Each structure stands twice: as structure tokens, then as C-alpha cells.
C-alpha positions as a Markdown table, in Angstrom:
| # | Residue | x | y | z |
|---|---|---|---|---|
| 1 | Met | 123.3 | 110.5 | 45.9 |
| 2 | Ala | 124.0 | 109.5 | 49.6 |
| 3 | Ser | 125.1 | 112.1 | 52.0 |
| 4 | Ala | 128.5 | 111.9 | 53.8 |
| 5 | Ala | 126.8 | 110.8 | 57.0 |
| 6 | Glu | 125.0 | 108.0 | 55.2 |
| 7 | Gln | 128.2 | 106.9 | 53.5 |
| 8 | Leu | 130.0 | 106.8 | 56.8 |
| 9 | Ala | 127.1 | 104.8 | 58.4 |
| 10 | Ala | 127.3 | 102.3 | 55.6 |
| 11 | Asn | 131.0 | 101.8 | 56.1 |
| 12 | Met | 130.8 | 101.2 | 59.9 |
| 13 | Asn | 132.1 | 97.8 | 60.7 |
| 14 | Leu | 134.0 | 95.9 | 63.4 |
| 15 | Gln | 137.3 | 97.5 | 62.3 |
| 16 | Ala | 135.9 | 101.0 | 62.8 |
| 17 | Phe | 134.6 | 99.9 | 66.2 |
| 18 | Ser | 138.0 | 98.5 | 67.2 |
| 19 | Lys | 139.7 | 101.9 | 66.5 |
| 20 | Ala | 137.2 | 103.9 | 68.5 |
| 21 | Thr | 139.2 | 103.9 | 71.8 |
| 22 | Glu | 137.1 | 106.7 | 73.4 |
| 23 | Leu | 133.9 | 104.6 | 72.7 |
| 24 | His | 135.6 | 101.6 | 74.4 |
| 25 | Lys | 136.2 | 103.6 | 77.5 |
| 26 | Arg | 132.6 | 104.8 | 77.6 |
| 27 | Ile | 131.3 | 101.3 | 77.2 |
| 28 | Trp | 133.6 | 99.9 | 80.0 |
| 29 | Phe | 132.6 | 102.7 | 82.3 |
| 30 | Thr | 128.9 | 101.9 | 81.7 |
| 31 | Leu | 129.4 | 98.2 | 82.3 |
| 32 | Ile | 131.3 | 98.8 | 85.5 |
| 33 | Ala | 128.6 | 101.1 | 86.8 |
| 34 | Met | 125.9 | 98.5 | 86.0 |
| 35 | Ile | 127.9 | 95.9 | 87.9 |
| 36 | Val | 128.1 | 98.2 | 90.9 |
| 37 | Tyr | 124.3 | 98.8 | 90.7 |
| 38 | Arg | 123.6 | 95.1 | 90.7 |
| 39 | Leu | 125.8 | 94.5 | 93.7 |
| 40 | Gly | 124.0 | 97.2 | 95.6 |
| 41 | Thr | 120.6 | 95.5 | 95.0 |
| 42 | Phe | 121.9 | 92.5 | 97.1 |
| 43 | Ile | 123.0 | 94.5 | 100.2 |
| 44 | Pro | 120.1 | 94.7 | 102.7 |
| 45 | Ile | 119.6 | 97.6 | 105.0 |
| 46 | Pro | 120.9 | 97.2 | 108.6 |
| 47 | Gly | 118.6 | 95.5 | 111.1 |
| 48 | Ile | 116.2 | 93.8 | 108.7 |
| 49 | Asp | 115.3 | 90.1 | 108.9 |
| 50 | Pro | 115.7 | 89.1 | 105.2 |
| 51 | Gln | 113.7 | 85.8 | 105.5 |
| 52 | Ala | 110.8 | 87.4 | 107.4 |
| 53 | Phe | 110.6 | 90.3 | 104.9 |
| 54 | Ala | 110.7 | 88.0 | 101.9 |
| 55 | Ala | 107.8 | 86.0 | 103.4 |
| 56 | Ala | 105.9 | 89.2 | 104.0 |
| 57 | Phe | 106.7 | 90.6 | 100.5 |
| 58 | Ser | 105.4 | 87.5 | 98.7 |
| 59 | Gly | 101.9 | 88.5 | 99.7 |
| 60 | Gln | 102.3 | 91.9 | 98.1 |
| 61 | Ala | 104.2 | 90.9 | 95.0 |
| 62 | Ser | 101.2 | 91.5 | 92.7 |
| 63 | Gly | 100.7 | 95.1 | 93.9 |
| 64 | Ile | 102.6 | 98.3 | 93.5 |
| 65 | Leu | 105.5 | 96.8 | 95.5 |
| 66 | Gly | 105.9 | 94.2 | 92.8 |
| 67 | Met | 106.1 | 96.8 | 90.1 |
| 68 | Phe | 108.7 | 98.8 | 92.1 |
| 69 | Asn | 110.6 | 95.5 | 92.6 |
| 70 | Met | 110.6 | 94.9 | 88.9 |
| 71 | Phe | 112.1 | 98.4 | 88.2 |
| 72 | Ser | 114.7 | 98.0 | 91.0 |
| 73 | Gly | 115.9 | 94.6 | 89.8 |
| 74 | Gly | 114.6 | 92.7 | 92.9 |
| 75 | Ala | 116.0 | 95.2 | 95.4 |
| 76 | Val | 112.6 | 95.8 | 97.0 |
| 77 | Ser | 112.0 | 92.1 | 97.7 |
| 78 | Arg | 115.4 | 92.0 | 99.5 |
| 79 | Met | 114.9 | 95.5 | 101.1 |
| 80 | Ala | 118.3 | 96.5 | 99.8 |
| 81 | Ile | 120.0 | 99.9 | 100.0 |
| 82 | Phe | 118.9 | 100.6 | 96.4 |
| 83 | Ser | 115.3 | 99.8 | 97.1 |
| 84 | Leu | 114.2 | 103.4 | 96.3 |
| 85 | Asn | 116.1 | 103.1 | 93.0 |
| 86 | Val | 115.8 | 106.3 | 90.9 |
| 87 | Gly | 112.1 | 106.8 | 91.7 |
| 88 | Pro | 112.7 | 109.9 | 93.8 |
| 89 | Tyr | 114.8 | 111.5 | 91.1 |
| 90 | Ile | 112.2 | 110.7 | 88.4 |
| 91 | Ser | 109.4 | 112.2 | 90.6 |
| 92 | Ala | 111.5 | 115.3 | 91.3 |
| 93 | Ser | 112.3 | 115.8 | 87.6 |
| 94 | Ile | 108.6 | 115.6 | 86.7 |
| 95 | Ile | 107.7 | 118.0 | 89.5 |
| 96 | Val | 110.4 | 120.5 | 88.4 |
| 97 | Gln | 109.2 | 120.2 | 84.8 |
| 98 | Leu | 105.6 | 120.9 | 85.8 |
| 99 | Leu | 106.6 | 123.9 | 87.9 |
| 100 | Gly | 108.8 | 125.1 | 85.0 |
| 101 | Thr | 105.6 | 125.6 | 83.0 |
| 102 | Ile | 103.4 | 127.2 | 85.6 |
| 103 | Tyr | 105.7 | 128.9 | 88.2 |
| 104 | Pro | 106.9 | 132.2 | 86.7 |
| 105 | Pro | 110.4 | 132.4 | 88.2 |
| 106 | Trp | 111.2 | 128.8 | 87.1 |
| 107 | Glu | 109.5 | 129.4 | 83.7 |
| 108 | Lys | 111.8 | 132.4 | 83.2 |
| 109 | Leu | 114.8 | 130.3 | 84.1 |
| 110 | Arg | 113.8 | 127.6 | 81.6 |
| 111 | Lys | 113.1 | 130.0 | 78.7 |
| 112 | Glu | 115.7 | 132.7 | 79.2 |
| 113 | Gly | 118.3 | 131.3 | 81.6 |
| 114 | Gly | 120.2 | 129.3 | 78.9 |
| 115 | Glu | 122.8 | 126.9 | 80.2 |
| 116 | Ala | 123.0 | 128.6 | 83.6 |
| 117 | Gly | 119.2 | 128.4 | 84.0 |
| 118 | Arg | 119.3 | 124.7 | 83.1 |
| 119 | Lys | 122.0 | 124.0 | 85.7 |
| 120 | Thr | 120.0 | 125.9 | 88.3 |
| 121 | Leu | 116.9 | 123.8 | 87.6 |
| 122 | Asn | 119.0 | 120.6 | 87.8 |
| 123 | Gln | 120.2 | 121.7 | 91.2 |
| 124 | Tyr | 116.6 | 122.2 | 92.3 |
| 125 | Thr | 115.9 | 118.7 | 91.0 |
| 126 | Arg | 118.7 | 117.3 | 93.2 |
| 127 | Tyr | 117.5 | 119.1 | 96.3 |
| 128 | Leu | 113.9 | 117.9 | 95.7 |
| 129 | Thr | 115.2 | 114.3 | 95.2 |
| 130 | Val | 116.8 | 114.4 | 98.7 |
| 131 | Val | 113.5 | 115.6 | 100.2 |
| 132 | Leu | 111.4 | 112.9 | 98.5 |
| 133 | Ala | 114.0 | 110.2 | 99.3 |
| 134 | Ile | 114.0 | 111.2 | 103.0 |
| 135 | Phe | 110.2 | 111.3 | 103.1 |
| 136 | Gln | 109.8 | 107.9 | 101.4 |
| 137 | Ser | 112.6 | 106.2 | 103.4 |
| 138 | Phe | 111.1 | 107.5 | 106.7 |
| 139 | Gly | 107.7 | 106.0 | 105.7 |
| 140 | Ile | 109.3 | 102.7 | 104.9 |
| 141 | Ala | 111.3 | 102.7 | 108.2 |
| 142 | Met | 108.1 | 103.4 | 110.2 |
| 143 | Gly | 106.2 | 100.7 | 108.4 |
| 144 | Leu | 108.9 | 98.1 | 108.9 |
| 145 | Ser | 109.2 | 99.0 | 112.6 |
| 146 | Ala | 105.4 | 98.6 | 113.1 |
| 147 | Ser | 105.4 | 95.2 | 111.5 |
| 148 | Pro | 106.2 | 92.5 | 114.0 |
| 149 | Gly | 109.1 | 90.1 | 113.2 |
| 150 | Leu | 110.5 | 92.1 | 110.3 |
| 151 | Val | 113.1 | 94.1 | 112.3 |
| 152 | His | 115.5 | 92.6 | 114.8 |
| 153 | Thr | 115.6 | 95.7 | 117.1 |
| 154 | Pro | 112.9 | 98.3 | 116.2 |
| 155 | Gly | 113.4 | 101.8 | 117.5 |
| 156 | Met | 114.8 | 105.2 | 116.6 |
| 157 | Phe | 118.2 | 103.9 | 115.7 |
| 158 | Phe | 116.7 | 101.5 | 113.1 |
| 159 | Val | 114.6 | 104.4 | 111.7 |
| 160 | Ile | 117.7 | 106.7 | 111.4 |
| 161 | Ser | 119.9 | 104.0 | 109.9 |
| 162 | Thr | 117.1 | 103.0 | 107.4 |
| 163 | Val | 116.6 | 106.6 | 106.3 |
| 164 | Val | 120.3 | 107.2 | 105.9 |
| 165 | Ser | 120.8 | 103.9 | 104.0 |
| 166 | Leu | 117.9 | 104.3 | 101.6 |
| 167 | Thr | 118.4 | 108.0 | 101.0 |
| 168 | Gly | 122.1 | 107.5 | 100.4 |
| 169 | Gly | 121.4 | 104.7 | 98.0 |
| 170 | Ala | 119.0 | 106.8 | 96.0 |
| 171 | Met | 121.4 | 109.8 | 95.9 |
| 172 | Phe | 124.3 | 107.5 | 94.8 |
| 173 | Leu | 122.2 | 106.1 | 92.0 |
| 174 | Met | 121.2 | 109.6 | 90.9 |
| 175 | Trp | 124.9 | 110.6 | 90.9 |
| 176 | Met | 125.9 | 107.4 | 89.0 |
| 177 | Gly | 123.1 | 108.0 | 86.5 |
| 178 | Glu | 124.5 | 111.5 | 85.8 |
| 179 | Gln | 128.0 | 110.1 | 85.5 |
| 180 | Ile | 126.9 | 107.4 | 83.0 |
| 181 | Thr | 125.2 | 110.1 | 80.9 |
| 182 | Ser | 128.3 | 112.3 | 80.8 |
| 183 | Arg | 131.1 | 109.7 | 80.8 |
| 184 | Gly | 129.3 | 106.5 | 79.5 |
| 185 | Ile | 126.9 | 105.5 | 76.8 |
| 186 | Gly | 123.2 | 106.3 | 76.8 |
| 187 | Asn | 121.0 | 108.0 | 79.4 |
| 188 | Gly | 122.2 | 106.9 | 82.8 |
| 189 | Ile | 118.8 | 107.0 | 84.6 |
| 190 | Ser | 117.1 | 105.0 | 81.9 |
| 191 | Leu | 119.9 | 102.5 | 81.8 |
| 192 | Ile | 119.6 | 101.9 | 85.6 |
| 193 | Ile | 115.9 | 101.1 | 85.2 |
| 194 | Phe | 116.7 | 99.0 | 82.1 |
| 195 | Ala | 119.2 | 97.0 | 84.1 |
| 196 | Gly | 116.7 | 96.3 | 86.8 |
| 197 | Ile | 114.1 | 95.0 | 84.4 |
| 198 | Val | 116.5 | 92.9 | 82.4 |
| 199 | Ala | 117.8 | 91.3 | 85.6 |
| 200 | Val | 114.4 | 89.8 | 86.5 |
| 201 | Leu | 113.5 | 88.8 | 82.9 |
| 202 | Pro | 115.4 | 85.5 | 82.9 |
| 203 | Arg | 113.5 | 84.5 | 86.1 |
| 204 | Ser | 110.2 | 85.4 | 84.5 |
| 205 | Val | 111.0 | 83.3 | 81.4 |
| 206 | Trp | 112.0 | 80.3 | 83.6 |
| 207 | Gln | 108.8 | 80.7 | 85.6 |
| 208 | Met | 106.8 | 80.5 | 82.4 |
| 209 | Phe | 108.6 | 77.3 | 81.3 |
| 210 | Ser | 108.1 | 75.9 | 84.7 |
| 211 | Met | 104.4 | 76.6 | 84.5 |
| 212 | Thr | 104.3 | 74.8 | 81.2 |
| 213 | Arg | 106.1 | 71.8 | 82.6 |
| 214 | Thr | 103.7 | 71.5 | 85.6 |
| 215 | Gly | 100.6 | 72.0 | 83.4 |
| 216 | Ala | 99.6 | 75.4 | 84.8 |
| 217 | Leu | 100.3 | 76.9 | 81.4 |
| 218 | Ser | 99.5 | 75.1 | 78.1 |
| 219 | Thr | 102.0 | 74.8 | 75.3 |
| 220 | Met | 99.7 | 76.8 | 73.0 |
| 221 | Gly | 99.6 | 79.5 | 75.7 |
| 222 | Leu | 103.4 | 79.6 | 75.9 |
| 223 | Val | 103.7 | 79.9 | 72.1 |
| 224 | Leu | 101.0 | 82.6 | 72.0 |
| 225 | Ile | 102.8 | 84.6 | 74.7 |
| 226 | Cys | 106.1 | 84.4 | 72.9 |
| 227 | Ala | 104.6 | 85.4 | 69.6 |
| 228 | Ile | 102.8 | 88.4 | 71.0 |
| 229 | Ala | 105.9 | 89.5 | 72.9 |
| 230 | Ile | 107.9 | 89.4 | 69.6 |
| 231 | Ala | 105.1 | 91.2 | 67.8 |
| 232 | Val | 105.0 | 93.9 | 70.5 |
| 233 | Val | 108.8 | 94.4 | 70.3 |
| 234 | Phe | 108.6 | 94.9 | 66.5 |
| 235 | Ala | 105.7 | 97.3 | 67.0 |
| 236 | Ile | 107.6 | 99.3 | 69.6 |
| 237 | Val | 110.7 | 99.6 | 67.3 |
| 238 | Phe | 108.5 | 100.7 | 64.3 |
| 239 | Met | 106.5 | 103.2 | 66.3 |
| 240 | Glu | 109.3 | 104.7 | 68.3 |
| 241 | Arg | 111.3 | 105.3 | 65.1 |
| 242 | Ser | 108.3 | 106.9 | 63.4 |
| 243 | Gln | 108.1 | 110.7 | 63.3 |
| 244 | Arg | 106.4 | 113.5 | 61.5 |
| 245 | Arg | 109.0 | 115.8 | 60.0 |
| 246 | Leu | 107.8 | 119.4 | 59.4 |
| 247 | Leu | 109.7 | 121.3 | 56.7 |
| 248 | Val | 111.4 | 124.5 | 58.1 |
| 249 | Gln | 112.8 | 127.1 | 55.8 |
| 250 | Tyr | 115.2 | 130.0 | 56.5 |
| 251 | Pro | 115.1 | 133.1 | 54.3 |
| 252 | Lys | 118.1 | 134.3 | 52.4 |
| 253 | Arg | 120.0 | 137.4 | 53.6 |
| 254 | Gln | 122.7 | 139.5 | 52.0 |
| 255 | Gln | 125.8 | 140.6 | 53.8 |
| 256 | Gly | 127.9 | 142.7 | 51.5 |
| 257 | Asn | 128.2 | 140.9 | 48.1 |
| 258 | Arg | 127.5 | 137.5 | 49.5 |
| 259 | Met | 124.1 | 135.7 | 50.1 |
| 260 | Phe | 123.7 | 133.7 | 53.3 |
| 261 | Gly | 120.8 | 131.5 | 54.5 |
| 262 | Gly | 118.1 | 130.0 | 52.4 |
| 263 | Asp | 118.6 | 126.6 | 54.0 |
| 264 | Thr | 115.9 | 124.1 | 54.9 |
| 265 | Ser | 115.7 | 121.7 | 57.8 |
| 266 | Phe | 113.1 | 119.5 | 59.5 |
| 267 | Leu | 111.3 | 119.7 | 62.8 |
| 268 | Pro | 110.8 | 116.1 | 63.9 |
| 269 | Leu | 107.8 | 115.3 | 66.0 |
| 270 | Lys | 107.6 | 111.8 | 67.5 |
| 271 | Leu | 104.4 | 109.8 | 67.7 |
| 272 | Asn | 105.1 | 108.9 | 71.3 |
| 273 | Thr | 106.4 | 112.2 | 72.8 |
| 274 | Ala | 105.5 | 111.2 | 76.4 |
| 275 | Gly | 107.7 | 108.0 | 76.3 |
| 276 | Val | 107.2 | 105.5 | 79.1 |
| 277 | Ile | 105.9 | 107.9 | 81.7 |
| 278 | Pro | 102.2 | 107.3 | 81.0 |
| 279 | Pro | 102.1 | 103.5 | 81.7 |
| 280 | Ile | 104.3 | 103.9 | 84.8 |
| 281 | Phe | 102.1 | 106.6 | 86.3 |
| 282 | Ala | 98.9 | 104.6 | 85.3 |
| 283 | Ser | 100.2 | 101.4 | 86.9 |
| 284 | Ser | 101.3 | 103.2 | 90.1 |
| 285 | Leu | 97.9 | 104.8 | 90.6 |
| 286 | Leu | 95.9 | 101.6 | 90.0 |
| 287 | Leu | 98.1 | 99.4 | 92.1 |
| 288 | Leu | 98.2 | 101.8 | 95.0 |
| 289 | Pro | 94.7 | 100.9 | 96.5 |
| 290 | Ala | 95.5 | 97.1 | 96.3 |
| 291 | Thr | 98.8 | 97.7 | 98.1 |
| 292 | Val | 97.2 | 99.8 | 100.9 |
| 293 | Met | 94.4 | 97.2 | 101.3 |
| 294 | Gly | 97.0 | 94.5 | 101.6 |
| 295 | Phe | 98.5 | 96.2 | 104.7 |
| 296 | Leu | 95.1 | 96.7 | 106.4 |
| 297 | Ala | 93.3 | 94.1 | 108.5 |
| 298 | Thr | 90.2 | 93.5 | 106.4 |
| 299 | Ala | 88.5 | 91.7 | 109.3 |
| 300 | Asp | 88.5 | 94.9 | 111.3 |
| 301 | Leu | 86.9 | 97.0 | 108.7 |
| 302 | Pro | 83.6 | 98.7 | 109.7 |
| 303 | Ala | 80.3 | 97.4 | 108.2 |
| 304 | Trp | 80.1 | 100.2 | 105.7 |
| 305 | Ala | 83.6 | 99.5 | 104.3 |
| 306 | Gln | 83.2 | 95.7 | 103.8 |
| 307 | Trp | 82.8 | 96.2 | 100.1 |
| 308 | Leu | 86.3 | 97.7 | 99.7 |
| 309 | Pro | 88.3 | 94.3 | 99.5 |
| 310 | Gly | 86.0 | 93.1 | 96.7 |
| 311 | Ala | 86.3 | 96.3 | 94.8 |
| 312 | Val | 90.1 | 96.5 | 95.2 |
| 313 | Gly | 90.3 | 92.9 | 94.0 |
| 314 | His | 89.1 | 94.0 | 90.6 |
| 315 | Leu | 92.2 | 96.4 | 90.4 |
| 316 | Gln | 94.6 | 93.6 | 90.0 |
| 317 | His | 96.7 | 92.7 | 86.9 |
| 318 | Gly | 94.6 | 90.9 | 84.3 |
| 319 | Gln | 91.2 | 92.0 | 85.7 |
| 320 | Pro | 88.8 | 93.6 | 83.2 |
| 321 | Leu | 88.2 | 96.7 | 85.4 |
| 322 | Phe | 92.0 | 97.1 | 85.8 |
| 323 | Met | 92.5 | 97.0 | 82.0 |
| 324 | Val | 89.8 | 99.5 | 81.3 |
| 325 | Leu | 91.0 | 102.0 | 83.8 |
| 326 | Tyr | 94.6 | 101.3 | 82.8 |
| 327 | Gly | 93.9 | 102.2 | 79.2 |
| 328 | Ala | 92.0 | 105.3 | 80.1 |
| 329 | Leu | 94.8 | 106.6 | 82.4 |
| 330 | Ile | 97.5 | 105.8 | 79.8 |
| 331 | Val | 95.6 | 108.0 | 77.3 |
| 332 | Phe | 95.2 | 110.8 | 79.8 |
| 333 | Phe | 98.8 | 110.8 | 80.8 |
| 334 | Cys | 100.0 | 110.6 | 77.2 |
| 335 | Phe | 98.2 | 113.9 | 76.4 |
| 336 | Phe | 99.1 | 115.5 | 79.8 |
| 337 | Tyr | 102.8 | 114.7 | 79.7 |
| 338 | Thr | 103.1 | 115.6 | 76.0 |
| 339 | Ser | 101.7 | 119.1 | 76.9 |
| 340 | Val | 104.4 | 119.3 | 79.6 |
| 341 | Val | 107.4 | 118.4 | 77.6 |
| 342 | Phe | 106.5 | 120.1 | 74.3 |
| 343 | Asn | 105.2 | 123.6 | 74.2 |
| 344 | Pro | 104.1 | 124.7 | 70.7 |
| 345 | Glu | 104.2 | 128.4 | 71.6 |
| 346 | Asp | 107.9 | 128.2 | 72.8 |
| 347 | Thr | 108.8 | 126.2 | 69.6 |
| 348 | Ala | 107.1 | 128.7 | 67.4 |
| 349 | Glu | 108.8 | 131.6 | 69.2 |
| 350 | Asn | 112.2 | 129.9 | 68.8 |
| 351 | Leu | 111.6 | 129.4 | 65.1 |
| 352 | Arg | 110.6 | 133.1 | 64.7 |
| 353 | Lys | 113.6 | 134.2 | 66.7 |
| 354 | Tyr | 116.0 | 132.4 | 64.4 |
| 355 | Gly | 114.2 | 133.4 | 61.2 |
| 356 | Gly | 112.7 | 130.0 | 60.4 |
| 357 | Phe | 109.1 | 129.4 | 59.3 |
| 358 | Leu | 106.9 | 126.6 | 58.1 |
| 359 | Pro | 105.9 | 127.0 | 54.4 |
| 360 | Gly | 102.4 | 128.4 | 54.1 |
| 361 | Ile | 102.1 | 129.2 | 57.8 |
| 362 | Arg | 102.6 | 132.6 | 59.3 |
| 363 | Pro | 105.3 | 132.8 | 62.0 |
| 364 | Gly | 104.1 | 133.3 | 65.6 |
| 365 | Lys | 100.6 | 132.5 | 66.8 |
| 366 | Arg | 99.6 | 130.7 | 63.5 |
| 367 | Thr | 102.7 | 128.5 | 63.7 |
| 368 | Ala | 101.9 | 127.6 | 67.3 |
| 369 | Glu | 98.3 | 126.7 | 66.4 |
| 370 | Tyr | 99.5 | 124.5 | 63.6 |
| 371 | Leu | 102.1 | 122.7 | 65.7 |
| 372 | Asp | 99.4 | 122.1 | 68.4 |
| 373 | Phe | 97.1 | 120.8 | 65.6 |
| 374 | Val | 99.7 | 118.3 | 64.3 |
| 375 | Leu | 100.9 | 117.3 | 67.7 |
| 376 | Ser | 97.4 | 116.5 | 69.0 |
| 377 | Arg | 96.7 | 114.1 | 66.2 |
| 378 | Leu | 100.1 | 112.5 | 66.5 |
| 379 | Thr | 99.4 | 112.0 | 70.2 |
| 380 | Val | 96.1 | 110.3 | 69.4 |
| 381 | Ile | 98.1 | 107.7 | 67.4 |
| 382 | Gly | 100.8 | 107.5 | 70.0 |
| 383 | Ala | 98.4 | 107.1 | 72.9 |
| 384 | Ala | 96.5 | 104.3 | 71.0 |
| 385 | Tyr | 99.9 | 102.6 | 70.3 |
| 386 | Val | 101.1 | 102.7 | 73.9 |
| 387 | Thr | 97.7 | 101.6 | 75.2 |
| 388 | Leu | 97.6 | 98.6 | 72.9 |
| 389 | Val | 101.2 | 97.6 | 73.7 |
| 390 | Cys | 100.4 | 97.7 | 77.4 |
| 391 | Leu | 97.0 | 96.0 | 77.3 |
| 392 | Leu | 98.0 | 93.0 | 75.1 |
| 393 | Pro | 100.3 | 91.6 | 77.8 |
| 394 | Glu | 97.8 | 92.4 | 80.5 |
| 395 | Ala | 95.3 | 90.2 | 78.6 |
| 396 | Leu | 97.8 | 87.4 | 78.6 |
| 397 | Ile | 98.4 | 87.9 | 82.4 |
| 398 | Gly | 94.6 | 87.6 | 82.9 |
| 399 | Phe | 94.0 | 84.5 | 80.7 |
| 400 | Tyr | 97.2 | 82.6 | 81.2 |
| 401 | His | 98.5 | 84.0 | 84.5 |
| 402 | Ala | 101.8 | 84.9 | 82.9 |
| 403 | Pro | 104.4 | 86.8 | 85.1 |
| 404 | Phe | 103.6 | 90.5 | 84.9 |
| 405 | Tyr | 107.3 | 91.3 | 84.6 |
| 406 | Leu | 106.6 | 90.6 | 80.9 |
| 407 | Gly | 104.1 | 93.4 | 80.7 |
| 408 | Gly | 104.0 | 96.1 | 78.1 |
| 409 | Thr | 105.6 | 98.7 | 80.3 |
| 410 | Ser | 108.7 | 96.6 | 80.9 |
| 411 | Leu | 109.0 | 95.8 | 77.2 |
| 412 | Leu | 108.5 | 99.4 | 76.2 |
| 413 | Ile | 111.3 | 100.5 | 78.5 |
| 414 | Val | 113.7 | 97.8 | 77.5 |
| 415 | Val | 113.2 | 98.3 | 73.7 |
| 416 | Ser | 113.2 | 102.1 | 73.9 |
| 417 | Val | 116.4 | 102.3 | 76.0 |
| 418 | Thr | 118.1 | 99.7 | 73.8 |
| 419 | Met | 117.3 | 101.8 | 70.7 |
| 420 | Asp | 118.5 | 105.0 | 72.3 |
| 421 | Thr | 121.8 | 103.4 | 73.5 |
| 422 | Val | 122.5 | 101.9 | 70.0 |
| 423 | Thr | 121.8 | 105.2 | 68.4 |
| 424 | Gln | 124.4 | 106.9 | 70.7 |
| 425 | Ile | 126.9 | 104.2 | 69.9 |
| 426 | Gln | 126.4 | 104.9 | 66.2 |
| 427 | Ser | 126.8 | 108.6 | 66.8 |
| 428 | His | 130.1 | 108.1 | 68.6 |
| 429 | Leu | 131.3 | 105.9 | 65.7 |
| 430 | Leu | 130.3 | 108.5 | 63.2 |
| 431 | Ala | 132.1 | 111.2 | 65.2 |
| 432 | His | 135.2 | 109.0 | 65.4 |
| 433 | Gln | 135.2 | 108.5 | 61.6 |
| 434 | Tyr | 134.7 | 112.2 | 60.9 |
| 435 | Glu | 137.7 | 112.9 | 63.1 |
| 436 | Gly | 139.7 | 110.3 | 61.2 |
| 437 | Leu | 138.7 | 111.9 | 57.8 |
| 438 | Ile | 139.7 | 115.4 | 59.1 |
| 439 | Lys | 143.1 | 114.1 | 60.3 |
| 440 | Lys | 143.7 | 112.4 | 57.0 |
| 441 | Ser | 142.8 | 115.6 | 55.0 |
| 442 | Lys | 145.2 | 117.6 | 57.2 |
| 443 | Leu | 148.0 | 115.2 | 56.7 |
| 444 | Arg | 147.5 | 115.3 | 52.9 |
| 445 | Gly | 147.5 | 119.0 | 53.0 |
| 446 | Ala | 150.7 | 119.1 | 55.0 |
| 447 | Arg | 152.4 | 116.7 | 52.5 |
| 448 | Arg | 151.5 | 118.9 | 49.6 |
């Protein structure tokens, strides 16, 4: 027999959606926030020469700047006020998470601080975001000032205005992401990255069709790219929804003449606990040398360093060495970040604290060892899946010179964020229908 939640989910339709006024407000708020974000990606920082910068950027479009430009919806190519995007906030969040596992005061806040501790760590994340944004914007300002022709009037005033503009843009996006999370639909930070990627996808698709029309890409190659992209999307949906559910039992307890407890629940473990962080980190590390080499004058390199341009050339999208290192780094970061976001000892301690246990496993240390055992094997499958998803499009880029905007990282982000957002919409609809059932039952009781 279907549960109440399953029955409600089966009855969800357009009529139920039309009555969910609170959900309508959340969707409209999210859409307006996305429009504001897109408008900000077209506002350049003061003092920059857009045409000169666009010409200079075209030579670095295949490096790390191109990847950041993809995540920012083209803001980097226009050097807009949102060029930093939510990168500083993501970096700060990861740093705080890492320190929360190794720095004793922050570890105590994370474990024992409760809601107050979580708010304190969030505040530390915001402070660190400001520091990272100032540091990155200052480096960008100095680099632009040192490049002839990119800035109308180089100097201290340009540096200050650039730091203020880029840092303010990053902090505004951080604030807007938090507002979307609390007042809109879905995770705000993820939706901002999602909007940036989706904004450049039509141009990438049009570029592929243009390559087919000019003969640079064969018709068979275009069909193969589309087929693999569809297959990758289906694989992402299947794997992201897959989970290992561990049975958790709670013992019965007697209070007076009544028995309480004895319930069972499940502890879900995802195959891909690390999410999209591993491919983003791996891409950033591999594309960094190519980006640095692009800003150096290779003719002025000393004799012992003349091999560097050739070596760095193999670290480009589609190159065999890039794909081997890319896959190895993805696997490493999958295990590393999983160990950061999921602590088996903490989970086992929380189960023991609330009286829960895994059937056949002793609470405490044995439970932590079993969770680590299961999670390690799940991470092997998840790392293989993420690596395959990211390397298949890379092979297409290498063989057919397809736009790397269609890479596995962008597809993984787009599909994952879409699934999370749809899940939240369904949760709001279920909550609205539950409220409607409760109101109806109250009215019936009052009439009786």
C-alpha cells in the first residue's frame, strides 16, 4: 500500500501548482534574482577598454580564464563587475570546512555549537570571502594595469575602483545566493553557477552547427557529440539519484504503561558524495600552468626553460596528458572531499547518542568502521562515474574540437542543480498539499 507522501506525489498536477501561492512567490523571486545577475555580467568595471580586453582574452579562452568565463556566464570575457562570480565564497566555504575538521576550536563549534555554532562558522566564511575577493581583485587590477592598452588611465585610482567593483560584485552575489536559498527555490550559489553555464550553452551549440556548416566538424561528429551528451545526461540522472540505504533501528523503551520507539529508518549514502567539486578543482589545477604561460613572453625564457611551452601545451583540453592527469586528480579529489564532508565517526556518535544502531553492528567504533568501509566502496564507484562523465566530452574536444563549454563538468553541474531544484519544488508542493489536508480535517471537525 502506498504511503501518504506517495499518494500526494501521485496527485500533484497543474491544479495543485496553481494553488501553491507561496511557491509562486519563491519562483518569481528566484527568476528576478537571475535576471539581476545576468544584467550584472554585462556591466564592465570602470576604466577598462572592452574591445582591447576582448582581443586579449581571446588568446586565453582555452585556459583557466575560459573555464571561469563559463561559470560566470561570460562576465570574465567582458571584465564585468561580476567577474569573480561566487568563486571567493566557494573557496572560503571549502577552507572553513577543512579547518572545521582539523582546527580544534572550529571543530568544537561544528560538533557542539548547534545552530549558534553554524551561524558563527557562516560568519567566518563571509569574512574570509571578503579577504579572498580583495586579494583576487587586487591581483586582477595590477595585471590589467601592467598590460598596455587594456586600461584607459592606469594608476592607483583604477586599482582602487577595480578592487571595490569586483569585491562588491562578489559580495553582492554571495548575499543574493543566500537570499535565493532562504526566500527562493533551490540552492542560491548553485543556481548562480547554473545560470552562468546555461547562458553560454546556446552560443556553444550554435558554434557546433556553424562548424558543421563550414566543414570543420563532420555531420557524423555532430551526431556523435549529441548522442554522447544525451547519454551523459541520463547517466548523471541515474547515478545522482542512486544511493545505498543503511537500515537504522531504534530500540523500544517503556514510559509508564506505554511503549515508545522501536522505529526503523534509513541512512542514505550517495554514490557521489563530493558532488561537482572534484572536476572543478582538477580543471583549475591543470589549466593554471597554461594560463600563466600565456601571460609570459616565451621568447625571453632562459635556455634551461625553453621546454616549458611545449610541456604546458600538452595540458590543454583534449590532449592525452591532460586527460590522464585530469582523471587522476578527479579520483583524488573525490576521496579527499568525501572525507571532508562526511565523517563516519561523527555519524556513528550521533546514531549512538539518539539510540540508533545498524543491525548486526556494535554502536560506536564498529559502526564508524563499517560506515567507512561502505563509503569507501561507494566512493570508488562515484569517482569512476565522475571521471568517465568528465573524460568522454574531453575526448570529443580532442577529436572533433568541440567547444569545451559542453564538457562533463558543465553538464554535471547543470543536471545536478536542475534535479535539486525540481526536488525542492516537489517538496513545497507536498507541504502545500499537507497543509490543505490539515485545514480540511479541521473544518470537518469544527462542523461536527
